[in-house]
Short mmCIF file of C-alpha atoms in Angstrom, two decimals:
data_model
loop_
_atom_site.label_atom_id
_atom_site.label_comp_id
_atom_site.label_asym_id
_atom_site.label_seq_id
_atom_site.Cartn_x
_atom_site.Cartn_y
_atom_site.Cartn_z
CA MET T 1 -6.33 5.06 9.93
CA HIS T 2 -3.17 6.90 8.94
CA GLU T 3 -4.80 10.27 8.32
CA TYR T 4 -3.08 11.87 11.32
CA SER T 5 0.39 11.03 10.06
CA VAL T 6 -0.53 12.24 6.56
CA ALA T 7 -2.07 15.47 7.93
CA SER T 8 1.08 15.98 9.96
CA GLU T 9 3.22 15.62 6.80
CA LEU T 10 0.88 18.06 5.05
CA ILE T 11 1.23 20.72 7.74
CA HIS T 12 4.98 20.19 7.96
CA ALA T 13 5.26 20.69 4.17
CA LEU T 14 3.03 23.78 4.13
CA LEU T 15 4.23 25.74 7.13
CA PRO T 16 7.36 27.37 5.61
CA GLN T 17 5.37 28.86 2.72
CA ALA T 18 2.31 29.63 4.83
CA GLU T 19 4.40 31.54 7.39
CA SER T 20 6.01 33.65 4.66
CA LEU T 21 2.69 34.80 3.13
CA GLY T 22 1.89 37.42 5.74
CA GLY T 23 -1.85 36.97 5.92
CA LYS T 24 -4.47 34.71 7.41
CA ILE T 25 -4.72 31.35 5.68
CA VAL T 26 -8.39 30.56 5.38
CA GLY T 27 -8.33 27.66 2.96
CA VAL T 28 -6.05 24.80 1.93
CA PHE T 29 -6.97 23.04 -1.31
CA LEU T 30 -5.70 19.50 -1.54
CA LYS T 31 -5.89 17.21 -4.57
CA LYS T 32 -6.25 13.54 -3.66
CA GLY T 33 -5.81 10.71 -6.15
CA GLU T 34 -8.67 8.26 -6.36
CA LEU T 35 -6.45 5.32 -5.33
CA ARG T 36 -5.38 6.97 -2.06
CA ILE T 37 -7.08 5.29 0.87
CA LEU T 38 -7.66 8.37 2.99
CA SER T 39 -10.90 9.34 4.61
CA ASN T 40 -11.78 12.99 3.84
CA HIS T 41 -13.61 13.32 7.12
CA ALA T 42 -10.67 12.00 9.17
CA MET T 43 -8.22 14.15 7.18
CA VAL T 44 -10.21 17.32 7.92
CA ASN T 45 -10.44 16.46 11.63
CA ALA T 46 -6.75 15.64 11.86
CA PHE T 47 -5.81 18.82 9.98
CA GLU T 48 -7.93 21.03 12.24
CA LEU T 49 -6.42 19.51 15.37
CA LEU T 50 -2.80 19.51 14.21
CA ALA T 51 -3.01 23.03 12.76
CA GLU T 52 -3.83 24.52 16.16
CA GLY T 53 -1.18 26.98 17.31
CA THR T 54 0.27 27.39 13.80
CA VAL T 55 -0.49 29.94 11.05
CA LEU T 56 -2.76 27.29 9.53
CA GLU T 57 -5.10 27.32 12.54
CA GLY T 58 -8.68 27.89 11.45
CA ALA T 59 -7.98 27.20 7.78
CA GLN T 60 -10.54 25.04 6.01
CA LEU T 61 -9.16 21.93 4.32
CA GLU T 62 -10.91 21.26 1.01
CA ILE T 63 -10.21 17.95 -0.71
CA GLU T 64 -10.71 17.47 -4.45
CA LEU T 65 -10.70 13.95 -5.87
CA ILE T 66 -8.45 13.35 -8.89
CA PRO T 67 -9.65 10.47 -11.05
CA VAL T 68 -7.36 7.67 -12.18
CA THR T 69 -6.00 8.26 -15.69
CA VAL T 70 -3.90 5.69 -17.49
CA SER T 71 -1.74 5.33 -20.58
CA CYS T 72 -1.57 2.16 -22.65
CA ALA T 73 1.65 1.20 -24.47
CA SER T 74 -0.21 -1.35 -26.63
CA CYS T 75 -2.87 0.81 -28.28
CA GLY T 76 -1.86 4.33 -27.27
CA TYR T 77 -4.96 5.07 -25.17
CA LYS T 78 -4.55 7.94 -22.75
CA GLY T 79 -7.39 8.94 -20.49
CA GLU T 80 -9.66 7.97 -17.63
CA ALA T 81 -9.78 4.40 -16.41
CA ASP T 82 -12.94 2.32 -16.39
CA HIS T 83 -14.58 1.61 -13.07
CA VAL T 84 -16.29 -1.30 -11.44
CA GLU T 85 -19.47 0.27 -10.22
CA ASP T 86 -21.74 -1.86 -8.20
CA GLU T 87 -24.15 -1.19 -5.41
CA ALA T 88 -22.50 -4.01 -3.50
CA PHE T 89 -19.25 -2.01 -3.42
CA HIS T 90 -20.82 1.15 -2.03
CA PHE T 91 -18.37 3.07 -4.19
CA SER T 92 -16.68 2.72 -7.53
CA VAL T 93 -13.24 1.23 -8.02
CA PRO T 94 -10.91 2.16 -10.89
CA ILE T 95 -9.66 -0.75 -13.01
CA LEU T 96 -5.95 -0.57 -13.82
CA SER T 97 -6.36 -1.96 -17.30
CA CYS T 98 -6.78 -0.36 -20.73
CA PRO T 99 -10.46 0.50 -21.35
CA THR T 100 -9.89 0.11 -25.11
CA CYS T 101 -7.75 -3.02 -25.57
CA GLY T 102 -7.53 -4.57 -22.09
CA ALA T 103 -3.72 -4.47 -21.86
CA GLU T 104 -1.76 -3.52 -18.74
CA VAL T 105 -1.39 0.24 -18.27
CA ASP T 106 0.80 2.86 -16.66
CA LEU T 107 -0.81 5.20 -14.17
CA ILE T 108 -0.78 8.90 -15.11
CA THR T 109 -2.83 10.22 -12.20
CA GLY T 110 -4.63 8.66 -9.25
CA ARG T 111 -2.06 8.25 -6.48
CA GLU T 112 -1.15 11.89 -5.84
CA LEU T 113 -1.68 13.93 -2.74
CA VAL T 114 -0.78 17.49 -3.66
CA VAL T 115 -1.62 20.89 -2.24
CA ASP T 116 -2.90 22.93 -5.16
CA ARG T 117 -3.36 26.36 -3.57
CA LEU T 118 -3.93 28.29 -0.40
CA SER T 119 -6.59 30.87 0.16
CA VAL T 120 -5.16 33.88 2.00
CA GLN T 121 -6.85 36.88 3.62
CA THR T 122 -4.66 39.97 4.00
CA SER T 123 -5.32 43.38 5.57
CA GLU T 124 -5.88 44.77 2.05
CA ASP T 125 -8.73 42.28 1.59
CA SER T 126 -10.55 43.52 4.69
CA GLU T 127 -10.07 47.18 3.66
CA THR T 128 -11.62 46.62 0.25
CA SER T 129 -14.48 44.41 1.39
CA MET R 1 -9.07 37.13 -0.18
CA HIS R 2 -6.77 35.70 -2.82
CA ASN R 3 -5.42 32.34 -3.82
CA VAL R 4 -1.76 31.46 -3.74
CA SER R 5 -0.56 28.48 -5.71
CA VAL R 6 1.71 26.09 -3.90
CA ASN R 7 4.84 24.43 -5.29
CA GLY R 8 2.83 21.29 -6.01
CA GLU R 9 5.07 18.69 -4.38
CA ASP R 10 3.41 15.48 -3.32
CA ILE R 11 2.84 15.33 0.45
CA LEU R 12 3.91 11.71 0.44
CA LYS R 13 6.83 12.39 -1.92
CA ARG R 14 9.30 11.49 0.82
CA GLN R 15 7.66 8.07 1.13
CA LEU R 16 7.76 7.52 -2.63
CA GLU R 17 11.41 8.55 -2.78
CA LEU R 18 12.30 6.22 0.08
CA ALA R 19 10.49 3.35 -1.65
CA GLU R 20 12.51 4.08 -4.79
CA THR R 21 15.74 4.07 -2.72
CA ASN R 22 14.76 0.66 -1.32
CA ARG R 23 14.03 -0.62 -4.82
CA ARG R 24 17.47 0.48 -6.01
CA LEU R 25 19.22 -1.07 -3.01
CA LEU R 26 17.39 -4.37 -3.56
CA GLU R 27 18.33 -4.35 -7.25
CA GLU R 28 21.95 -3.58 -6.44
CA LYS R 29 22.09 -6.41 -3.88
CA GLN R 30 20.18 -8.69 -6.30
CA VAL R 31 17.59 -9.44 -3.65
CA MET R 32 14.01 -10.03 -4.74
CA ALA R 33 11.67 -8.55 -2.15
CA VAL R 34 8.10 -9.75 -1.73
CA SER R 35 5.63 -7.72 0.31
CA VAL R 36 2.98 -9.83 2.04
CA MET R 37 -0.09 -7.94 3.22
CA GLY R 38 -3.40 -9.24 4.48
CA ALA R 39 -5.88 -9.46 7.29
CA ILE R 40 -5.11 -10.57 10.83
CA GLY R 41 -5.26 -14.36 11.03
CA SER R 42 -5.38 -14.92 7.26
CA GLY R 43 -2.25 -17.07 7.41
CA LYS R 44 0.44 -14.69 6.15
CA THR R 45 3.09 -16.15 8.45
CA SER R 46 2.20 -19.79 7.65
CA LEU R 47 2.27 -19.03 3.95
CA ILE R 48 5.72 -17.42 4.21
CA GLU R 49 6.95 -20.39 6.30
CA ARG R 50 5.89 -22.85 3.58
CA MET R 51 7.52 -20.72 0.88
CA ILE R 52 10.71 -20.51 2.97
CA ASP R 53 10.86 -24.32 3.30
CA GLN R 54 10.50 -24.83 -0.45
CA LEU R 55 12.94 -22.06 -1.33
CA ILE R 56 15.61 -23.31 1.07
CA ALA R 57 15.22 -26.81 -0.42
CA LYS R 58 15.86 -25.26 -3.85
CA GLY R 59 19.04 -23.57 -2.62
CA TYR R 60 17.80 -19.99 -2.15
CA ARG R 61 19.00 -17.82 0.70
CA VAL R 62 15.96 -16.27 2.34
CA GLY R 63 15.45 -13.37 4.74
CA THR R 64 12.35 -12.02 6.45
CA ILE R 65 11.12 -8.84 8.07
CA ALA R 66 8.32 -9.64 10.52
CA ALA R 67 6.14 -6.66 11.40
CA ASP R 68 3.54 -6.62 14.14
CA SER R 69 2.32 -3.94 16.52
CA ALA R 70 3.91 -5.88 19.38
CA GLY R 71 5.63 -9.18 20.13
CA ASP R 72 8.07 -11.37 18.22
CA ASP R 73 6.03 -14.53 17.60
CA ASP R 74 6.22 -14.41 13.81
CA HIS R 75 9.90 -13.48 13.90
CA ARG R 76 10.69 -16.52 16.07
CA ARG R 77 8.70 -18.77 13.73
CA PHE R 78 10.78 -17.53 10.79
CA LEU R 79 14.06 -17.99 12.69
CA SER R 80 13.10 -21.59 13.41
CA ARG R 81 12.99 -22.22 9.63
CA GLY R 82 16.65 -21.23 9.44
CA VAL R 83 16.41 -17.80 7.80
CA SER R 84 17.83 -14.39 8.69
CA SER R 85 14.99 -12.41 10.22
CA LEU R 86 14.36 -9.02 11.74
CA ASN R 87 11.51 -8.27 14.13
CA LEU R 88 9.76 -4.91 13.73
CA ASN R 89 7.25 -3.62 16.23
CA THR R 90 5.25 -0.79 14.72
CA GLN R 91 3.51 -0.12 18.07
CA ASP R 92 0.57 2.13 17.21
CA ASP R 93 1.27 2.33 13.48
CA CYS R 94 -1.14 0.34 11.33
CA HIS R 95 1.31 -0.23 8.46
CA LEU R 96 4.96 -0.46 7.50
CA ASP R 97 6.52 2.35 5.52
CA ALA R 98 9.54 2.57 3.27
CA HIS R 99 11.66 4.26 5.92
CA THR R 100 11.07 1.47 8.46
CA VAL R 101 11.91 -1.15 5.83
CA ASP R 102 15.10 0.70 4.91
CA HIS R 103 16.08 0.67 8.58
CA ALA R 104 15.23 -3.04 8.88
CA MET R 105 17.29 -3.92 5.79
CA SER R 106 20.34 -2.21 7.29
CA HIS R 107 20.19 -4.84 10.06
CA LEU R 108 19.94 -7.82 7.69
CA PRO R 109 22.83 -9.49 5.81
CA MET R 110 21.58 -8.21 2.42
CA ASP R 111 24.68 -9.46 0.57
CA GLU R 112 23.85 -13.00 1.62
CA LEU R 113 20.18 -13.02 0.56
CA ASP R 114 18.32 -13.91 -2.65
CA ILE R 115 14.73 -13.46 -1.46
CA LEU R 116 13.35 -11.15 1.22
CA PHE R 117 9.79 -11.58 2.52
CA ILE R 118 8.33 -8.53 4.24
CA GLU R 119 5.28 -9.41 6.30
CA ASN R 120 3.21 -6.28 6.90
CA VAL R 121 0.98 -5.58 9.89
CA GLY R 122 -2.39 -7.36 9.62
CA ASN R 123 -4.55 -4.72 7.92
CA LEU R 124 -6.36 -4.48 4.58
CA ILE R 125 -6.54 -0.71 4.30
CA CYS R 126 -3.49 1.31 5.29
CA PRO R 127 -0.58 -0.72 3.81
CA ALA R 128 -1.86 -0.05 0.28
CA ASP R 129 -1.00 3.64 0.62
CA PHE R 130 2.65 3.02 1.53
CA PRO R 131 4.80 1.38 -1.16
CA LEU R 132 7.90 -0.30 0.28
CA GLY R 133 9.93 -0.71 -2.92
CA THR R 134 9.37 -4.46 -3.29
CA ALA R 135 9.22 -6.31 -6.63
CA VAL R 136 5.94 -8.04 -5.86
CA GLU R 137 2.95 -7.33 -3.62
CA ILE R 138 0.78 -10.18 -2.34
CA VAL R 139 -2.47 -9.83 -0.41
CA VAL R 140 -3.56 -12.82 1.66
CA VAL R 141 -7.13 -13.46 2.72
CA SER R 142 -8.62 -16.69 4.02
CA THR R 143 -11.91 -18.51 3.58
CA THR R 144 -12.73 -18.09 7.26
CA GLU R 145 -13.03 -14.33 6.74
CA GLY R 146 -15.92 -14.86 4.31
CA ASP R 147 -16.18 -14.67 0.52
CA ASP R 148 -16.84 -10.92 0.49
CA MET R 149 -13.35 -9.75 1.50
CA VAL R 150 -12.39 -8.47 -1.95
CA ARG R 151 -15.63 -6.54 -2.34
CA LYS R 152 -15.23 -5.02 1.12
CA HIS R 153 -11.66 -3.78 0.53
CA PRO R 154 -11.55 -3.16 -3.22
CA LYS R 155 -8.83 -0.52 -3.31
CA ILE R 156 -6.03 -2.73 -1.96
CA PHE R 157 -6.98 -5.55 -4.34
CA ALA R 158 -7.23 -3.19 -7.33
CA GLN R 159 -3.53 -2.34 -7.07
CA THR R 160 -1.70 -5.48 -5.89
CA ASP R 161 -0.12 -8.18 -8.08
CA ILE R 162 -1.28 -11.37 -6.41
CA LEU R 163 -4.24 -12.52 -4.34
CA VAL R 164 -3.85 -15.60 -2.15
CA LEU R 165 -7.00 -17.19 -0.77
CA ASN R 166 -5.71 -19.34 2.08
CA LYS R 167 -7.40 -22.08 4.17
CA VAL R 168 -9.26 -23.43 1.12
CA ASP R 169 -9.60 -26.74 2.99
CA LEU R 170 -12.02 -24.96 5.35
CA ALA R 171 -14.19 -23.42 2.62
CA ASP R 172 -17.01 -25.98 2.89
CA ALA R 173 -16.97 -25.91 6.68
CA VAL R 174 -17.50 -22.14 6.74
CA GLY R 175 -19.87 -22.10 3.74
CA VAL R 176 -17.60 -20.08 1.46
CA ASP R 177 -17.32 -20.41 -2.30
CA PRO R 178 -13.65 -19.71 -3.21
CA GLN R 179 -14.63 -19.00 -6.82
CA ARG R 180 -16.61 -15.97 -5.69
CA VAL R 181 -13.46 -14.42 -4.23
CA VAL R 182 -11.47 -15.23 -7.38
CA ASP R 183 -14.19 -13.76 -9.62
CA ASP R 184 -14.41 -10.56 -7.57
CA TYR R 185 -10.64 -10.15 -7.81
CA ALA R 186 -10.64 -10.74 -11.59
CA ARG R 187 -13.31 -8.07 -12.00
CA ILE R 188 -11.41 -5.45 -9.97
CA ASN R 189 -7.91 -6.38 -11.11
CA PRO R 190 -7.92 -8.05 -14.56
CA HIS R 191 -4.11 -8.44 -14.59
CA GLY R 192 -3.76 -9.80 -11.04
CA LYS R 193 -3.17 -13.49 -10.39
CA ALA R 194 -5.20 -15.45 -7.83
CA PHE R 195 -4.04 -18.56 -5.99
CA LEU R 196 -5.86 -20.93 -3.66
CA THR R 197 -3.71 -22.33 -0.87
CA ASN R 198 -3.83 -24.36 2.29
CA ALA R 199 -0.59 -23.26 3.89
CA ARG R 200 -0.76 -25.71 6.79
CA HIS R 201 -0.71 -28.64 4.39
CA ASP R 202 1.45 -27.15 1.64
CA THR R 203 -1.33 -27.00 -0.95
CA GLY R 204 -0.93 -24.45 -3.76
CA ILE R 205 2.50 -23.19 -2.65
CA ASP R 206 4.29 -24.50 -5.80
CA ALA R 207 2.02 -22.54 -8.13
CA LEU R 208 2.38 -19.38 -6.04
CA LEU R 209 6.19 -19.60 -6.04
CA GLU R 210 6.17 -20.12 -9.80
CA ALA R 211 4.16 -16.92 -10.26
CA LEU R 212 6.76 -14.92 -8.33
CA ASN R 213 9.23 -15.34 -11.23
CA LEU R 214 12.10 -15.99 -8.88
CA PRO R 215 15.65 -15.42 -10.10
CA CYS R 216 17.25 -18.61 -11.48
CA THR R 217 19.45 -20.30 -8.91
CA ASN R 218 22.24 -20.84 -11.48
CA THR R 219 22.61 -17.13 -12.30
CA ARG R 220 23.42 -16.14 -8.75
#
């Protein structure tokens, strides 16, 4: 349960740019690596609460999951990792091993937590709509 | 309405950078740091105590960082084994982070250490998201927690180097098959190494220490 501290880092990182945009921020699009152990539901709640009183108040936090991709030094494979998928797990878990030759791999994506874009409503938008 | 792209920096970049700073400091000081994570009551402290005893007997200089939400019980246990230790109370935080570890290391005699054990707060979820900059990550579970621990917390096991299943002497008494835990771990983490231990009676500690690839005592 560290979503509040992560949401706080997120808002802290976004505020300087958000304040300079001069419009209403209606959406924040976050990319979350598959290996990150963050609950989307708790992140959205924390974001809503912590954004109150800032220019991000009322903005919708949308979270997109980025799959684990790996690169293998042994056989040159680059791409998505295999997963253990089992009903007993209730969700799938990426395997940090080469899907082609089984060697150890380097992670390309899967641990990031990056804001991709903001959706902004300006006075021009309301005039044209 | 229009979309504005953002500079694309990782929100947790500061944490990753701090972990990298810790890694560099540890390398510079030639200290091998071992992060020990695991559930409450799995035997993390006992396991570290047994490793300390064996390492001291082999001539290593050992330090510990003992993290708990409150209290200094683990810290005092480590001190009684004759190591340099620092107590860290995380209060309401459910995990250690690289910044806290950096702060803790500044209070330890890093020039006089070979091995540093960092015992995280008892928790199988949050610590996995916060790298500390250590050379090795161990997750400890015990038979008394049941043989489904790996399946219930797959993400932490998928990305840590070593699994320790402690209290193997109690497996029969609690109706747990240790092999089931080992098999689950192998399925999720094909390159991870699993060890069965009974920390109270020193079983399996030798094999675990060997897997840590400790620096040779004669090169120090």
